[in-house]
Short mmCIF file of C-alpha atoms and ligand atoms in Angstrom, two decimals:
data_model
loop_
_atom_site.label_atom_id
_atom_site.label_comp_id
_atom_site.label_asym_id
_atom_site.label_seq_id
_atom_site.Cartn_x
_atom_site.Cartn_y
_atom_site.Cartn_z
CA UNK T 1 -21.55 -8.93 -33.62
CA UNK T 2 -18.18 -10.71 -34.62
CA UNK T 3 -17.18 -9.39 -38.24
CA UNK T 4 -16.51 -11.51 -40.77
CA UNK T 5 -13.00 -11.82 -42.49
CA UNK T 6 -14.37 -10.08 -45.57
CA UNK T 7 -16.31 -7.02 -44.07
CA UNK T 8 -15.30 -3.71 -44.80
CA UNK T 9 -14.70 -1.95 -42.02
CA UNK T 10 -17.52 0.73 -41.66
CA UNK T 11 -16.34 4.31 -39.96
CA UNK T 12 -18.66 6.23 -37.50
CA UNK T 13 -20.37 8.33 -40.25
CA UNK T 14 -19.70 8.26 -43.87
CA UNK T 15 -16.63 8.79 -45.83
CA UNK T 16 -15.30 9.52 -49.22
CA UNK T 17 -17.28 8.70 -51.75
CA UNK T 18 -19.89 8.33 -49.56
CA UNK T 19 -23.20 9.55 -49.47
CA UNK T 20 -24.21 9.14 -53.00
CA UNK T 21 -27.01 9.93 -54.42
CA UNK T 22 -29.54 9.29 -57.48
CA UNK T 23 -31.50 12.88 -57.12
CA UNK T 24 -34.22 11.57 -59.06
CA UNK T 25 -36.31 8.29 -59.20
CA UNK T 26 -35.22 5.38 -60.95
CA UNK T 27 -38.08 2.94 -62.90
CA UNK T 28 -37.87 -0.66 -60.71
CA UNK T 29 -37.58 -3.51 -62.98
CA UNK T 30 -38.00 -7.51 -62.80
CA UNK T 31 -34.66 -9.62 -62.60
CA UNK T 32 -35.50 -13.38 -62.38
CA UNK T 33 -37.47 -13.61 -59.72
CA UNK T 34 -35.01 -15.77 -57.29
CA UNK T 35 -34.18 -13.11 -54.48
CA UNK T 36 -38.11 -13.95 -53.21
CA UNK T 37 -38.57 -17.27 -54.56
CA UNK T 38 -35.13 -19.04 -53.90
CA UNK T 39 -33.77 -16.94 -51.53
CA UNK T 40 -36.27 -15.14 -49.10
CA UNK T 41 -34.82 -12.11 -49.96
CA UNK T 42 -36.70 -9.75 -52.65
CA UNK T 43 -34.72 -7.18 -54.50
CA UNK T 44 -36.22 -4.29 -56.42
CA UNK T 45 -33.81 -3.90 -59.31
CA UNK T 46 -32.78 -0.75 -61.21
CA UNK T 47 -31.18 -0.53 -64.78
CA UNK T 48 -27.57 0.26 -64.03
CA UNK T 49 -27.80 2.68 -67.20
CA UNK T 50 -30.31 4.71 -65.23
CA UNK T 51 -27.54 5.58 -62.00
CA UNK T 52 -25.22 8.04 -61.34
CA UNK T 53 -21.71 7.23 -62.87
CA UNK T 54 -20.14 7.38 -59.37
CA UNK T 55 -22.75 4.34 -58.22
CA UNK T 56 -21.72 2.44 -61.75
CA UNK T 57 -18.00 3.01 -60.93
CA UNK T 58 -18.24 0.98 -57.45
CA UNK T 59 -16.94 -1.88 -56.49
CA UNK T 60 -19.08 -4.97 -57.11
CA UNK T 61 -20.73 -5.39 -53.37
CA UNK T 62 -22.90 -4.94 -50.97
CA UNK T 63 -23.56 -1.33 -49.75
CA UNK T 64 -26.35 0.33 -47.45
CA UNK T 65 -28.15 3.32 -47.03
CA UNK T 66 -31.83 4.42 -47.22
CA UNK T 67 -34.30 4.61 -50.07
CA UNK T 68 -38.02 6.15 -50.88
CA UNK T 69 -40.34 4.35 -53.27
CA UNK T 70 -43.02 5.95 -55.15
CA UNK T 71 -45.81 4.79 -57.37
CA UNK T 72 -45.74 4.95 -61.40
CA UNK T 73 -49.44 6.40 -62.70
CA UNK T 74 -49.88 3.79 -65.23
CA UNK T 75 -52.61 0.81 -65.61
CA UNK T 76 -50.75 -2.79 -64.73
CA UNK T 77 -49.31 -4.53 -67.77
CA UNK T 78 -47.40 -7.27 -68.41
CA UNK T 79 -43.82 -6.86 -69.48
CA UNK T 80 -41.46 -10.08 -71.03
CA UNK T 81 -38.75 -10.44 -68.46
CA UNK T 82 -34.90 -10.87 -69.74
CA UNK T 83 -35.22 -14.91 -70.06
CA UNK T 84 -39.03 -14.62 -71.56
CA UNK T 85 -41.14 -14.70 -68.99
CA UNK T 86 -44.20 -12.42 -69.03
CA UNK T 87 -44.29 -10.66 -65.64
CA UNK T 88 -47.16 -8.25 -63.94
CA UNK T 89 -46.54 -4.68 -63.74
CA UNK T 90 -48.50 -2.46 -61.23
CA UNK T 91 -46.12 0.08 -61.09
CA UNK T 92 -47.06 0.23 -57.05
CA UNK T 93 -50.09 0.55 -57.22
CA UNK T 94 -50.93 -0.96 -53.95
CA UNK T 95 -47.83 0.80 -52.36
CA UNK T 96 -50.05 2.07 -48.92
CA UNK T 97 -48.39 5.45 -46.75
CA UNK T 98 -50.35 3.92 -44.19
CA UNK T 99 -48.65 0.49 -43.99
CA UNK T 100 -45.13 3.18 -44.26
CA UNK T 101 -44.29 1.73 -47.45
CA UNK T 102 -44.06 5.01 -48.96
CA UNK T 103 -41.18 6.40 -45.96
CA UNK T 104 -37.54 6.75 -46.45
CA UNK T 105 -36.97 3.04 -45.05
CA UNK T 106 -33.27 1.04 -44.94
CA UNK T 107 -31.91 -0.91 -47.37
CA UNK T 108 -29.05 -3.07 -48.27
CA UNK T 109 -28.14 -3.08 -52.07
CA UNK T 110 -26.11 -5.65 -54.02
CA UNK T 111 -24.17 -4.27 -56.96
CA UNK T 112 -22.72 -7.15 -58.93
CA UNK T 113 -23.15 -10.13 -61.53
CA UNK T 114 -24.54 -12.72 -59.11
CA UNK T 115 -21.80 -15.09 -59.50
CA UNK T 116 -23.84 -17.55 -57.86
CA UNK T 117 -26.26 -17.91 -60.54
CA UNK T 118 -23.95 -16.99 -63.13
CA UNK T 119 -25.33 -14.07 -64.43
CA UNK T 120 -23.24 -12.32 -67.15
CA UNK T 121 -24.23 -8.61 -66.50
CA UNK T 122 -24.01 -5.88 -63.57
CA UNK T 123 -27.34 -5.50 -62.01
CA UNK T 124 -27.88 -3.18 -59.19
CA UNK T 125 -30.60 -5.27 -56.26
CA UNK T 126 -32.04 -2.83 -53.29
CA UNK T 127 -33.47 -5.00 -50.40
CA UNK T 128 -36.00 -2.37 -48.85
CA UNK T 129 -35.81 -3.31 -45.17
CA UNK T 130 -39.91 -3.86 -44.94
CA UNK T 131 -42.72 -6.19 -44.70
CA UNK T 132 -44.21 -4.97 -48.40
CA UNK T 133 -47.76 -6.32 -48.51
CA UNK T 134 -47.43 -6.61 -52.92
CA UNK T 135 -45.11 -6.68 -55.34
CA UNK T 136 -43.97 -3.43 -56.59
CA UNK T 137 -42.86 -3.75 -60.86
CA UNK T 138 -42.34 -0.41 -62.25
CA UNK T 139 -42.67 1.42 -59.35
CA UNK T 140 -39.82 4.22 -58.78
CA UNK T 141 -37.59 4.42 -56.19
CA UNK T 142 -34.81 6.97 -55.26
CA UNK T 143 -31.76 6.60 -52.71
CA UNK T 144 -28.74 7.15 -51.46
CA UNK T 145 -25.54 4.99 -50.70
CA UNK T 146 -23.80 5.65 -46.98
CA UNK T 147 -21.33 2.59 -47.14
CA UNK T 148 -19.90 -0.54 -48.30
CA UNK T 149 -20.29 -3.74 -46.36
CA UNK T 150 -18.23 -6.61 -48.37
CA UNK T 151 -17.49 -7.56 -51.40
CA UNK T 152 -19.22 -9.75 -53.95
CA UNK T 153 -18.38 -13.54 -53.19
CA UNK T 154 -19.53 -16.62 -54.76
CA UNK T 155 -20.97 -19.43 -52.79
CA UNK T 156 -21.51 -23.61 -52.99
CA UNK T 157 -24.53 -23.39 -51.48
CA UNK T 158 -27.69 -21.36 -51.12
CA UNK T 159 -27.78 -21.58 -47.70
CA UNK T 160 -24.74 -19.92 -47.20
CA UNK T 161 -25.46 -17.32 -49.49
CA UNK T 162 -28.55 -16.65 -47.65
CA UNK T 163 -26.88 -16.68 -44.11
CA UNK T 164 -24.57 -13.94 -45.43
CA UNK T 165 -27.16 -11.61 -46.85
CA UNK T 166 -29.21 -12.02 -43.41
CA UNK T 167 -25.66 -10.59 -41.98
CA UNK T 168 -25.22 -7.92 -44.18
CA UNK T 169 -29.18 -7.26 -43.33
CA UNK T 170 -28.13 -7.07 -39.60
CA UNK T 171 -25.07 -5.06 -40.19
CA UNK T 172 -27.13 -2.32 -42.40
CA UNK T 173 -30.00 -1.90 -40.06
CA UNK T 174 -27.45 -1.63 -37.00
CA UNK T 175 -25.39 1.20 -38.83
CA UNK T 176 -28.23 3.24 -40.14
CA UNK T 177 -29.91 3.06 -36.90
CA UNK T 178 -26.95 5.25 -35.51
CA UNK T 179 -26.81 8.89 -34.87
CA UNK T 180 -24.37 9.75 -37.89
CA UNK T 181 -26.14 7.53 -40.92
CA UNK T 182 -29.89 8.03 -39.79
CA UNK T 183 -29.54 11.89 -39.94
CA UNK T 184 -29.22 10.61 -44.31
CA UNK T 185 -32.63 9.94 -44.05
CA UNK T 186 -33.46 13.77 -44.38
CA UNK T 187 -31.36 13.99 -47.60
CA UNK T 188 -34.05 13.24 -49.56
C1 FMN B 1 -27.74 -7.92 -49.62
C2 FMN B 1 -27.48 -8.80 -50.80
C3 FMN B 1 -26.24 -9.40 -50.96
C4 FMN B 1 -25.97 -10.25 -52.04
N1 FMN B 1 -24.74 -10.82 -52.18
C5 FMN B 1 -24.48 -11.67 -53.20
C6 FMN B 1 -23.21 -12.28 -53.36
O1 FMN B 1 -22.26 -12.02 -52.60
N2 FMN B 1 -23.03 -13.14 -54.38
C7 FMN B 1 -24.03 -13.45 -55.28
O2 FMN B 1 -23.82 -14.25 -56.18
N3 FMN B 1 -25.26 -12.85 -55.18
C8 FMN B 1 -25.50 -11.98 -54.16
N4 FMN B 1 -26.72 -11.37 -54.03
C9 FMN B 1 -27.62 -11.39 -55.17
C10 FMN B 1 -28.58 -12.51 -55.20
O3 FMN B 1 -27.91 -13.56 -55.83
C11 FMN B 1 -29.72 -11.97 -56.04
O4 FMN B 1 -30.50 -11.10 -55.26
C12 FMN B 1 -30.49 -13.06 -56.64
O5 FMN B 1 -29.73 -13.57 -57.70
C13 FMN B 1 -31.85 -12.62 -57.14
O6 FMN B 1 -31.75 -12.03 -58.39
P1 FMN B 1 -33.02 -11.77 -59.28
O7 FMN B 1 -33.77 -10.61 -58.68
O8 FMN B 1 -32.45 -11.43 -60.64
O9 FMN B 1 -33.81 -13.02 -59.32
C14 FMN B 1 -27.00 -10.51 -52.98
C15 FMN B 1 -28.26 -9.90 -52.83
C16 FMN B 1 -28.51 -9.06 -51.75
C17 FMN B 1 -29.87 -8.42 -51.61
#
């Protein structure tokens, strides 16, 4: 695959300050609902108050690495979103080992303000590389960081915004599919 002008180059296993990790399970909150709706692409997002400082002092951008979800034992509720909206919790309750939604399973994660939409705040977006049958509000997830793909940018259209995320989608699953990132998947 041709890079793209803004990629980061990404070494054969990773470097300095790479692997980080959270240790412990962070709660999954709502953001506005666009990565599925608008964008084909659902995040689970995690307070950025709730990382490690060495994830909060990153660059804004998108990074990789591998992530385990688990469910939250507490009845569904709904919870007012940041613009209003009431939105469904059920903290994973249909999360299924079966289907392998509860396996350490690749992600891509966006760290950044979403200058696209214009948010004014850092939000933290993991893109769980899986067909998840349900939603998954206030589940938990944990996970680790291996690399850094590209910066943020900001776009004029969706589509292009989209295209690039597919990309970085490609590039993540490629990478942690090789011998020096997949042996990350036991560091949980
Ligand atoms: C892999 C990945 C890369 C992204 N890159 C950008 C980006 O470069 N610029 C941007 O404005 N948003 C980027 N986004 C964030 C989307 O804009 C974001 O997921 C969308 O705003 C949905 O947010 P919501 O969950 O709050 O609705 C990226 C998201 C993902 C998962």
């Amino acid at each position: 695959m041709s890079s793209r002008p803004f990629d980061i180059p990404i070494p054969d296993e990773p470097r300095d300050p790479f692997p980080i990790v959270t240790d412990y399970y962070c709660d999954i909150v709502c953001g506005f609902g666009r990565g599925s709706k608008d964008l084909g692409v659902p995040t689970a997002n995690v307070e950025m108050s709730q990382l490690p400082a060495s994830m909060n002092s990153l660059d804004l951008g998108v990074y990789f690495g591998f992530a385990q979800l688990r469910p939250v034992d507490k009845t569904t509720s709904r919870v007012n979103r940041k613009d209003g909206k009431e939105v469904e919790y059920n903290y994973g309750e249909h999360l299924s080992e079966k289907r392998g939604e509860l396996d350490v399973l690749p992600m891509v994660l966006s760290v950044g303000k979403n200058p696209f939409y214009g948010n004014d705040f850092k939000t933290a977006e993991l893109h769980i590389l899986h067909n998840f049958s349900h939603n998954f509000y206030g589940a938990q997830v944990k996970f680790n960081i291996l690399g850094h793909i590209r910066p943020e940018l900001n776009y004029t259209t969706k589509e292009a915004l989209i295209k690039d995320i597919n990309t970085d989608i490609d590039i993540a699953k490629r990478t942690l599919e090789s011998v020096n990132y997949i042996k990350f998947k036991d560091q949980f």
